[in-house]
Amino acid sequence: MLDGQEYPDAEASPTGVPGGRPAARAGAPRITRTESGPKTRASTRASTGASTRTRPRPPSSRRARAGTGTGTGTGNGTPAGEEPAGEKPAGHALPGGLRDLRVLRDLQGVVAALGRLPAHLWREILISYRFNSNDLWSTVVPASCFVVAAVRNAGLGPFAAAVTVAGAVLYFWLFIYGSSLINQITGVAEDRLNKPFRPLVTGESSMLGAKRRLAAVHVLFPAVGLLLGVVEWALLWQLLFMLHYAWGGHRHWFAKNLLIALGVVSQLAPAWQMVTPLTTPVWHWVLTMAAMTFLIIGVQDLRDVEGDLTLGRRTMPVVLGDLPCRVYFAGSFVVLLPVTHFVMVEPAGFHWWTAAIDAALAGLSLLLAARVLLLRTPAQDHRTQRFVEWWYTFVLATAVVLL
């Protein structure tokens, strides 16, 4: 049944031939035979007196003819609905075209995404700056200065020096980014009181977005450290800031000061090591900076006393009281005068420029002692903390000529 209909008997067939076969075409050669036996059912239906009948063409001929120009066959002797061996039906060209169209649309989507990539990257850089802005002068800038000192000490060429410093800036940006993220994720309530300009308070970043960024930094930071040959220091820093922020080290002044002092070691040691091996004089600098940081880092808590009392944090100003704490910090800055002279300046010999550095460090230390004693409002304490960070940066910048 080629046209999709069934004829159960000859009377129902439009051709008058059992099975629905078409009648012989006019003009086609006729083959006749004489009926010598009893008449058959077919012969009784023929015209009266006819002794001959048209022999139907073989099925293969009919199929070939039906497939030519009618669209019901393949034109090569194969019935409609059947695929010739070794060939695909013409209808398969359309799905292939659709697949090509999908690929083209996918490529257009990729191109569009790549076109938006610079804007996304720039937005992430700005958000990371918002998280890091309060700590750049205590991490990225001074550590990069120490890297420059190591580059000069190692005598690197211009290209190698530029690549090294660029890698160091990326490393220390991620260094403080991870710390800032965990600090602000766990301290939103405190930041609403003490630092309302931070992204999680202002709404520039959601909590979910901050957690995703922290997860990314946890992977990227040690990866960059591995490329720069300082992965052990990267892992140490991650452990320290988790102890500090996530596991409560920041809630008591001694643990906080100790963890930050160890953080100085994990900052300055890789800054030198990513350029050239650490030496004994360099270790003297690193450990001296860590010890001085332990003594004076509590200055940053003078501005946050009200919020720390509300949150139950036992910082040094909260435990010792405001005035005793200020006297202690002023004395610490005075003690720094001989320490910086004998450990850092004197080993470089006596020159006019070493005398100038010595005088500048002494002046900064005395200025800090005076500020912490005399200027006591939260805004003034915030400014004093900025002076501490600039002192820290200046000391490490002098390593470019002293080491």
XYZ file of C-alpha atoms in Angstrom, residues 21-398:
378
model
C -2.528 -2.262 -8.163
C -2.967 0.382 -10.888
C -4.259 -0.595 -14.353
C -1.886 -0.894 -17.282
C -0.808 2.430 -18.769
C -2.189 3.294 -22.205
C 0.196 2.601 -25.043
C 2.326 0.168 -23.051
C 3.137 -3.216 -24.730
C 0.438 -5.799 -23.989
C 1.012 -9.455 -23.290
C -1.970 -11.708 -23.898
C -2.712 -15.278 -23.090
C -5.566 -17.638 -23.892
C -7.706 -18.867 -21.061
C -8.099 -22.591 -21.750
C -9.210 -23.624 -18.335
C -12.113 -22.638 -16.183
C -12.694 -18.901 -15.870
C -11.139 -17.244 -12.910
C -12.747 -14.636 -10.685
C -10.688 -11.927 -12.381
C -11.667 -12.974 -15.877
C -15.426 -12.827 -15.145
C -14.999 -9.168 -14.280
C -13.359 -8.348 -17.627
C -15.336 -7.212 -20.680
C -17.660 -9.851 -22.282
C -15.892 -12.034 -24.844
C -12.426 -10.845 -23.929
C -9.935 -13.611 -24.092
C -6.906 -11.663 -23.108
C -5.850 -9.393 -20.181
C -3.036 -7.008 -19.433
C -0.232 -8.483 -17.392
C 0.709 -6.139 -14.499
C 4.207 -4.749 -14.472
C 6.638 -6.171 -11.943
C 6.536 -4.393 -8.556
C 10.069 -3.052 -9.001
C 9.035 -1.236 -12.186
C 6.041 0.326 -10.507
C 8.126 1.446 -7.541
C 10.724 3.020 -9.798
C 8.037 4.838 -11.770
C 6.181 5.941 -8.648
C 9.382 7.411 -7.260
C 10.050 9.517 -10.321
C 8.671 13.016 -10.084
C 5.992 12.162 -7.511
C 7.968 12.609 -4.270
C 6.703 9.261 -2.884
C 9.851 7.306 -3.545
C 13.575 7.844 -3.695
C 13.964 7.626 -7.430
C 16.437 4.777 -7.201
C 14.107 1.814 -6.825
C 13.662 2.154 -3.090
C 10.123 2.518 -1.735
C 9.199 5.656 0.154
C 9.960 5.431 3.844
C 13.016 3.186 3.287
C 16.608 4.411 3.122
C 18.854 3.085 0.368
C 21.980 1.361 1.588
C 24.920 3.744 2.043
C 22.797 6.903 1.673
C 21.137 9.374 4.078
C 17.681 10.755 3.378
C 17.532 14.319 2.122
C 15.613 15.335 5.258
C 18.819 15.026 7.340
C 20.190 18.220 5.810
C 17.808 20.332 7.911
C 18.932 19.072 11.331
C 22.529 19.593 10.220
C 21.660 23.158 9.282
C 20.003 23.664 12.642
C 23.099 22.384 14.373
C 25.206 24.839 12.407
C 22.834 27.619 13.435
C 23.126 26.620 17.092
C 26.935 26.600 16.853
C 26.833 30.059 15.281
C 24.607 31.349 18.064
C 26.870 29.791 20.695
C 29.879 31.496 19.112
C 28.024 34.802 19.115
C 27.243 34.287 22.796
C 30.909 33.603 23.573
C 31.987 36.701 21.657
C 29.405 38.787 23.527
C 30.587 37.384 26.877
C 34.197 38.171 25.989
C 33.109 41.680 25.071
C 31.608 42.100 28.548
C 34.651 40.573 30.286
C 36.661 43.841 30.639
C 33.702 45.517 32.334
C 33.292 42.580 34.747
C 37.023 42.554 35.530
C 37.060 46.286 36.129
C 34.062 45.978 38.453
C 35.806 43.223 40.440
C 38.950 45.347 40.711
C 36.901 48.250 42.075
C 35.113 45.995 44.577
C 38.425 44.508 45.721
C 39.737 48.057 46.186
C 36.722 48.874 48.368
C 37.500 45.869 50.554
C 41.268 46.593 50.656
C 41.317 50.398 50.801
C 41.781 50.597 54.554
C 44.871 48.354 54.576
C 46.921 49.124 51.451
C 49.520 51.183 53.339
C 50.157 48.346 55.762
C 50.476 45.562 53.166
C 50.655 46.160 49.411
C 52.737 49.345 49.423
C 55.374 48.488 52.087
C 55.749 44.875 50.945
C 56.227 46.049 47.348
C 58.930 48.436 48.583
C 60.718 45.486 50.175
C 60.457 43.590 46.877
C 62.098 46.551 45.103
C 64.890 46.429 47.689
C 65.391 42.723 46.922
C 65.390 43.421 43.168
C 68.116 46.032 43.599
C 70.096 43.742 45.884
C 69.893 40.901 43.332
C 70.800 43.173 40.416
C 67.929 42.131 38.146
C 67.640 43.634 34.676
C 64.801 46.025 33.767
C 62.496 43.412 32.212
C 62.980 40.826 34.963
C 62.572 43.536 37.590
C 59.293 44.774 36.047
C 57.852 41.258 35.814
C 58.869 40.478 39.397
C 57.374 43.658 40.833
C 54.131 43.132 38.887
C 53.859 39.599 40.232
C 54.566 40.876 43.741
C 51.830 43.512 43.544
C 49.323 40.837 42.482
C 50.501 38.528 45.271
C 50.195 41.149 48.003
C 46.877 42.400 46.660
C 45.509 38.882 47.105
C 47.407 38.694 50.423
C 45.331 41.457 51.952
C 42.159 40.710 49.935
C 41.623 37.344 51.594
C 42.250 38.850 55.016
C 39.943 41.788 54.372
C 37.160 39.532 53.122
C 37.179 37.182 56.125
C 37.529 40.164 58.473
C 34.513 41.933 57.001
C 32.395 38.785 56.553
C 32.754 37.979 60.240
C 32.611 41.597 61.439
C 29.599 43.243 59.783
C 28.096 44.237 63.136
C 31.373 45.822 64.240
C 31.824 47.628 60.921
C 28.378 49.201 61.236
C 29.734 50.899 64.361
C 33.412 51.481 63.557
C 33.779 51.419 59.744
C 30.428 52.097 58.042
C 32.142 52.807 54.695
C 32.946 49.132 54.050
C 31.210 47.315 51.138
C 29.109 44.873 53.157
C 27.692 47.757 55.169
C 27.093 50.101 52.222
C 25.607 47.327 50.061
C 28.285 47.471 47.339
C 28.736 43.724 47.869
C 26.329 41.077 49.077
C 27.312 38.549 51.714
C 27.050 35.746 49.150
C 29.258 37.672 46.727
C 31.866 38.246 49.458
C 31.916 34.532 50.330
C 32.353 33.578 46.680
C 35.222 36.029 46.341
C 36.820 34.612 49.481
C 36.607 31.089 48.034
C 38.231 32.299 44.812
C 41.030 34.080 46.703
C 41.684 30.970 48.798
C 42.549 29.209 45.532
C 44.219 32.033 43.587
C 46.499 33.305 46.360
C 48.468 30.072 46.984
C 48.471 29.435 43.222
C 50.229 32.771 42.647
C 52.511 31.981 45.575
C 53.413 28.686 43.921
C 54.306 30.475 40.689
C 56.494 32.931 42.609
C 58.176 30.236 44.715
C 56.693 31.318 48.069
C 53.706 29.000 48.462
C 54.712 27.974 52.016
C 54.440 31.596 53.169
C 51.089 31.966 51.411
C 49.702 28.960 53.269
C 51.097 30.274 56.570
C 49.349 33.597 56.035
C 46.041 31.884 55.278
C 46.357 29.933 58.525
C 47.172 33.102 60.487
C 44.268 35.184 59.258
C 41.859 32.314 59.801
C 43.140 32.055 63.392
C 42.843 35.800 63.744
C 39.387 36.450 62.279
C 37.461 33.196 61.931
C 38.626 31.498 65.133
C 38.578 34.416 67.562
C 42.213 35.520 67.830
C 41.196 39.159 67.342
C 39.063 39.168 70.482
C 42.031 39.445 72.907
C 44.816 41.965 72.516
C 47.754 39.603 73.143
C 46.634 36.968 70.627
C 45.784 39.704 68.142
C 49.171 41.442 68.454
C 51.043 38.128 68.234
C 49.180 36.937 65.140
C 49.720 40.277 63.377
C 53.445 40.186 64.243
C 53.683 36.686 62.735
C 51.775 38.067 59.756
C 54.594 40.594 59.250
C 57.024 37.674 58.972
C 54.759 35.927 56.477
C 54.617 39.186 54.521
C 58.251 40.311 54.397
C 59.965 36.920 54.103
C 58.226 36.037 50.806
C 58.700 39.604 49.557
C 62.436 38.985 49.600
C 62.396 35.267 48.799
C 60.423 35.668 45.552
C 63.444 37.611 44.237
C 66.510 36.170 45.943
C 67.303 33.876 48.904
C 66.911 35.215 52.434
C 70.149 36.161 54.213
C 71.026 36.876 57.853
C 70.855 40.703 57.506
C 67.456 40.368 55.832
C 66.199 38.152 58.647
C 67.341 40.829 61.129
C 65.114 43.328 59.322
C 62.157 40.953 59.146
C 62.252 39.966 62.805
C 62.856 43.552 63.979
C 59.840 44.785 62.020
C 57.737 41.957 63.476
C 58.802 42.824 67.057
C 58.116 46.543 66.568
C 54.711 45.721 65.108
C 53.847 43.636 68.182
C 54.591 46.678 70.363
C 52.698 49.361 68.467
C 49.889 47.633 66.502
C 47.433 48.392 69.304
C 47.390 52.044 68.187
C 44.735 51.041 65.656
C 42.401 50.050 68.507
C 42.376 53.528 70.093
C 39.856 54.737 67.496
C 37.536 51.724 67.959
C 37.075 51.619 71.739
C 33.341 52.316 71.679
C 32.592 49.566 69.168
C 34.924 47.094 70.886
C 33.196 47.643 74.227
C 29.818 47.043 72.597
C 31.029 43.803 70.999
C 32.918 42.541 74.077
C 36.363 42.566 72.477
C 39.271 42.818 74.924
C 41.691 45.029 73.018
C 44.621 46.728 74.712
C 42.866 50.115 75.247
C 39.832 48.289 76.668
C 41.922 46.144 79.061
C 44.575 48.687 80.160
C 42.553 51.873 79.895
C 42.986 54.796 77.523
C 45.695 56.859 79.276
C 47.994 53.986 80.333
C 47.750 52.626 76.841
C 48.758 55.955 75.283
C 51.753 56.276 77.604
C 52.821 52.744 76.659
C 52.589 53.515 72.932
C 54.493 56.793 73.273
C 57.293 54.979 75.125
C 57.375 52.278 72.439
C 57.897 54.868 69.703
C 60.790 56.383 71.630
C 62.359 52.914 72.058
C 62.232 52.506 68.278
C 64.851 55.226 67.847
C 67.905 53.158 68.863
C 66.433 49.949 67.402
C 66.096 51.344 63.883
C 69.503 53.001 64.138
C 71.536 49.982 65.274
C 69.695 47.226 63.381
C 68.908 48.976 60.101
C 70.912 52.151 59.515
C 74.318 51.611 61.113
C 75.187 48.367 59.198
C 75.064 50.395 55.954
C 77.942 52.610 57.148
C 78.155 56.329 57.724
C 77.116 58.443 54.729
C 75.178 61.628 54.333
C 72.181 59.682 53.092
C 72.289 57.236 56.039
C 72.389 60.234 58.394
C 69.355 61.683 56.573
C 67.473 58.400 56.879
C 68.339 58.187 60.571
C 67.055 61.712 61.155
C 63.841 61.074 59.220
C 63.094 57.871 61.154
C 63.778 59.621 64.456
C 61.516 62.520 63.522
C 58.661 60.177 62.549
C 58.989 58.219 65.790
C 58.889 61.361 67.941
C 55.941 62.720 65.971
C 54.012 59.499 66.580
C 54.809 59.612 70.311
C 53.485 63.166 70.521
C 50.336 62.443 68.491
C 49.335 59.395 70.505
C 49.660 61.365 73.758
C 48.109 64.664 72.732
C 45.537 63.953 70.001
C 42.824 61.755 71.452
C 39.591 61.998 69.463
C 38.564 59.025 67.300
C 39.211 61.030 64.112
C 42.678 62.032 65.399
C 43.430 58.470 66.444
C 42.469 57.324 62.954
C 44.940 59.823 61.506
C 47.621 58.670 63.953
C 47.126 55.111 62.728
C 47.726 56.359 59.173
C 51.007 57.894 60.364
C 51.985 54.517 61.833
C 51.360 52.880 58.452
C 53.427 55.559 56.683
C 56.236 55.020 59.185
C 56.105 51.275 58.481
C 56.210 51.904 54.725
C 59.068 54.396 55.002
C 61.193 52.006 57.066
C 60.821 49.285 54.434
C 61.433 51.747 51.601
C 64.809 52.622 53.137
